[in-house]
Amino acid sequence: MAVKIRLARAGAKKKPFYQIVVADERCKRDGRFIENIGTYDPNQDPVAVKLEENKTLEWLGRGAQPTDTVKQILKKNGVWAKFVTKAV
């Protein structure tokens, strides 16, 4: 089972809101997920991101692969740098 950290869309039409979730890659985008680790709201200025850093680092340590978009969000929040330095 491959585990991904990805975005699950919520919100109204033309007003997206995303949950950052850990899910099996075979599940649908907005379908079943293992754990919710944060939120991403692109409608606010500046963009609002809330992450549970310890859960995110735990899942990355277990081998969960972030999607490209989530990886960029993690880099902007400094979580990716903590994971890379912790792994080395």
PDB file of C-alpha atoms in Angstrom:
ATOM      1  CA  MET A   1       0.000   0.000   0.000  1.00  0.00           C
ATOM      2  CA  ALA A   2       1.505   3.314  -1.089  1.00  0.00           C
ATOM      3  CA  VAL A   3       0.582   6.252   1.122  1.00  0.00           C
ATOM      4  CA  LYS A   4       0.422   9.814  -0.179  1.00  0.00           C
ATOM      5  CA  ILE A   5       0.075  13.193   1.487  1.00  0.00           C
ATOM      6  CA  ARG A   6      -2.273  15.142  -0.759  1.00  0.00           C
ATOM      7  CA  LEU A   7      -5.022  17.746  -0.960  1.00  0.00           C
ATOM      8  CA  ALA A   8      -8.721  16.868  -0.646  1.00  0.00           C
ATOM      9  CA  ARG A   9     -11.013  19.569  -2.036  1.00  0.00           C
ATOM     10  CA  ALA A  10     -13.900  21.016  -0.057  1.00  0.00           C
ATOM     11  CA  GLY A  11     -15.813  24.278  -0.170  1.00  0.00           C
ATOM     12  CA  ALA A  12     -18.325  25.752  -2.575  1.00  0.00           C
ATOM     13  CA  LYS A  13     -18.136  26.124  -6.322  1.00  0.00           C
ATOM     14  CA  LYS A  14     -15.447  28.675  -7.306  1.00  0.00           C
ATOM     15  CA  LYS A  15     -14.377  28.931  -3.625  1.00  0.00           C
ATOM     16  CA  PRO A  16     -12.068  25.990  -2.970  1.00  0.00           C
ATOM     17  CA  PHE A  17     -10.818  24.985   0.440  1.00  0.00           C
ATOM     18  CA  TYR A  18      -8.472  22.049   0.878  1.00  0.00           C
ATOM     19  CA  GLN A  19      -7.692  19.578   3.635  1.00  0.00           C
ATOM     20  CA  ILE A  20      -4.173  18.164   3.699  1.00  0.00           C
ATOM     21  CA  VAL A  21      -4.694  14.438   4.230  1.00  0.00           C
ATOM     22  CA  VAL A  22      -2.740  11.191   4.364  1.00  0.00           C
ATOM     23  CA  ALA A  23      -4.435   8.671   2.071  1.00  0.00           C
ATOM     24  CA  ASP A  24      -3.902   5.436   0.201  1.00  0.00           C
ATOM     25  CA  GLU A  25      -3.040   6.421  -3.370  1.00  0.00           C
ATOM     26  CA  ARG A  26      -5.767   4.098  -4.730  1.00  0.00           C
ATOM     27  CA  CYS A  27      -8.567   6.083  -3.020  1.00  0.00           C
ATOM     28  CA  LYS A  28     -10.392   8.935  -4.749  1.00  0.00           C
ATOM     29  CA  ARG A  29      -9.232  12.525  -4.296  1.00  0.00           C
ATOM     30  CA  ASP A  30     -12.067  13.422  -1.932  1.00  0.00           C
ATOM     31  CA  GLY A  31     -12.656   9.868  -0.740  1.00  0.00           C
ATOM     32  CA  ARG A  32     -11.432   7.873   2.210  1.00  0.00           C
ATOM     33  CA  PHE A  33      -8.311   9.051   3.994  1.00  0.00           C
ATOM     34  CA  ILE A  34      -6.203   7.802   6.882  1.00  0.00           C
ATOM     35  CA  GLU A  35      -5.613  11.060   8.749  1.00  0.00           C
ATOM     36  CA  ASN A  36      -6.236  14.791   8.372  1.00  0.00           C
ATOM     37  CA  ILE A  37      -3.016  16.709   9.080  1.00  0.00           C
ATOM     38  CA  GLY A  38      -3.893  20.261   8.088  1.00  0.00           C
ATOM     39  CA  THR A  39      -5.762  22.754   5.926  1.00  0.00           C
ATOM     40  CA  TYR A  40      -4.945  25.004   2.973  1.00  0.00           C
ATOM     41  CA  ASP A  41      -7.117  27.997   2.038  1.00  0.00           C
ATOM     42  CA  PRO A  42      -6.013  29.769  -1.180  1.00  0.00           C
ATOM     43  CA  ASN A  43      -8.891  32.287  -0.990  1.00  0.00           C
ATOM     44  CA  GLN A  44      -7.374  34.316   1.834  1.00  0.00           C
ATOM     45  CA  ASP A  45      -4.696  36.949   1.347  1.00  0.00           C
ATOM     46  CA  PRO A  46      -2.084  35.811   2.305  1.00  0.00           C
ATOM     47  CA  VAL A  47      -2.837  32.140   1.718  1.00  0.00           C
ATOM     48  CA  ALA A  48      -3.773  30.390   4.985  1.00  0.00           C
ATOM     49  CA  VAL A  49      -2.018  27.113   5.800  1.00  0.00           C
ATOM     50  CA  LYS A  50      -2.435  25.249   9.073  1.00  0.00           C
ATOM     51  CA  LEU A  51      -0.344  22.117   9.560  1.00  0.00           C
ATOM     52  CA  GLU A  52       0.095  19.741  12.445  1.00  0.00           C
ATOM     53  CA  GLU A  53       3.861  19.668  12.102  1.00  0.00           C
ATOM     54  CA  ASN A  54       4.565  16.674  14.341  1.00  0.00           C
ATOM     55  CA  LYS A  55       2.000  14.479  12.535  1.00  0.00           C
ATOM     56  CA  THR A  56       3.363  15.565   9.162  1.00  0.00           C
ATOM     57  CA  LEU A  57       6.937  14.716  10.145  1.00  0.00           C
ATOM     58  CA  GLU A  58       5.764  11.388  11.564  1.00  0.00           C
ATOM     59  CA  TRP A  59       4.069  10.393   8.291  1.00  0.00           C
ATOM     60  CA  LEU A  60       7.040  11.542   6.201  1.00  0.00           C
ATOM     61  CA  GLY A  61       9.273   9.436   8.452  1.00  0.00           C
ATOM     62  CA  ARG A  62       7.036   6.426   7.842  1.00  0.00           C
ATOM     63  CA  GLY A  63       7.518   6.816   4.086  1.00  0.00           C
ATOM     64  CA  ALA A  64       4.445   8.769   2.974  1.00  0.00           C
ATOM     65  CA  GLN A  65       5.121  10.581  -0.309  1.00  0.00           C
ATOM     66  CA  PRO A  66       3.797  14.156  -0.707  1.00  0.00           C
ATOM     67  CA  THR A  67       2.329  15.239  -4.031  1.00  0.00           C
ATOM     68  CA  ASP A  68       4.115  18.074  -5.851  1.00  0.00           C
ATOM     69  CA  THR A  69       1.665  20.698  -4.564  1.00  0.00           C
ATOM     70  CA  VAL A  70       1.847  19.505  -0.965  1.00  0.00           C
ATOM     71  CA  LYS A  71       5.637  19.369  -1.185  1.00  0.00           C
ATOM     72  CA  GLN A  72       5.695  23.063  -2.164  1.00  0.00           C
ATOM     73  CA  ILE A  73       3.389  23.897   0.766  1.00  0.00           C
ATOM     74  CA  LEU A  74       5.691  21.977   3.137  1.00  0.00           C
ATOM     75  CA  LYS A  75       8.738  23.821   1.766  1.00  0.00           C
ATOM     76  CA  LYS A  76       7.097  27.237   2.280  1.00  0.00           C
ATOM     77  CA  ASN A  77       6.265  26.356   5.897  1.00  0.00           C
ATOM     78  CA  GLY A  78       9.709  24.964   6.677  1.00  0.00           C
ATOM     79  CA  VAL A  79       8.476  21.454   7.455  1.00  0.00           C
ATOM     80  CA  TRP A  80      10.278  19.898   4.485  1.00  0.00           C
ATOM     81  CA  ALA A  81      13.631  21.348   5.612  1.00  0.00           C
ATOM     82  CA  LYS A  82      13.117  19.868   9.091  1.00  0.00           C
ATOM     83  CA  PHE A  83      12.347  16.472   7.555  1.00  0.00           C
ATOM     84  CA  VAL A  84      15.410  16.521   5.291  1.00  0.00           C
ATOM     85  CA  THR A  85      17.786  17.535   8.105  1.00  0.00           C
ATOM     86  CA  LYS A  86      16.222  14.976  10.435  1.00  0.00           C
ATOM     87  CA  ALA A  87      16.649  12.193   7.836  1.00  0.00           C
ATOM     88  CA  VAL A  88      20.349  12.935   7.275  1.00  0.00           C
TER      89      VAL A  88
END
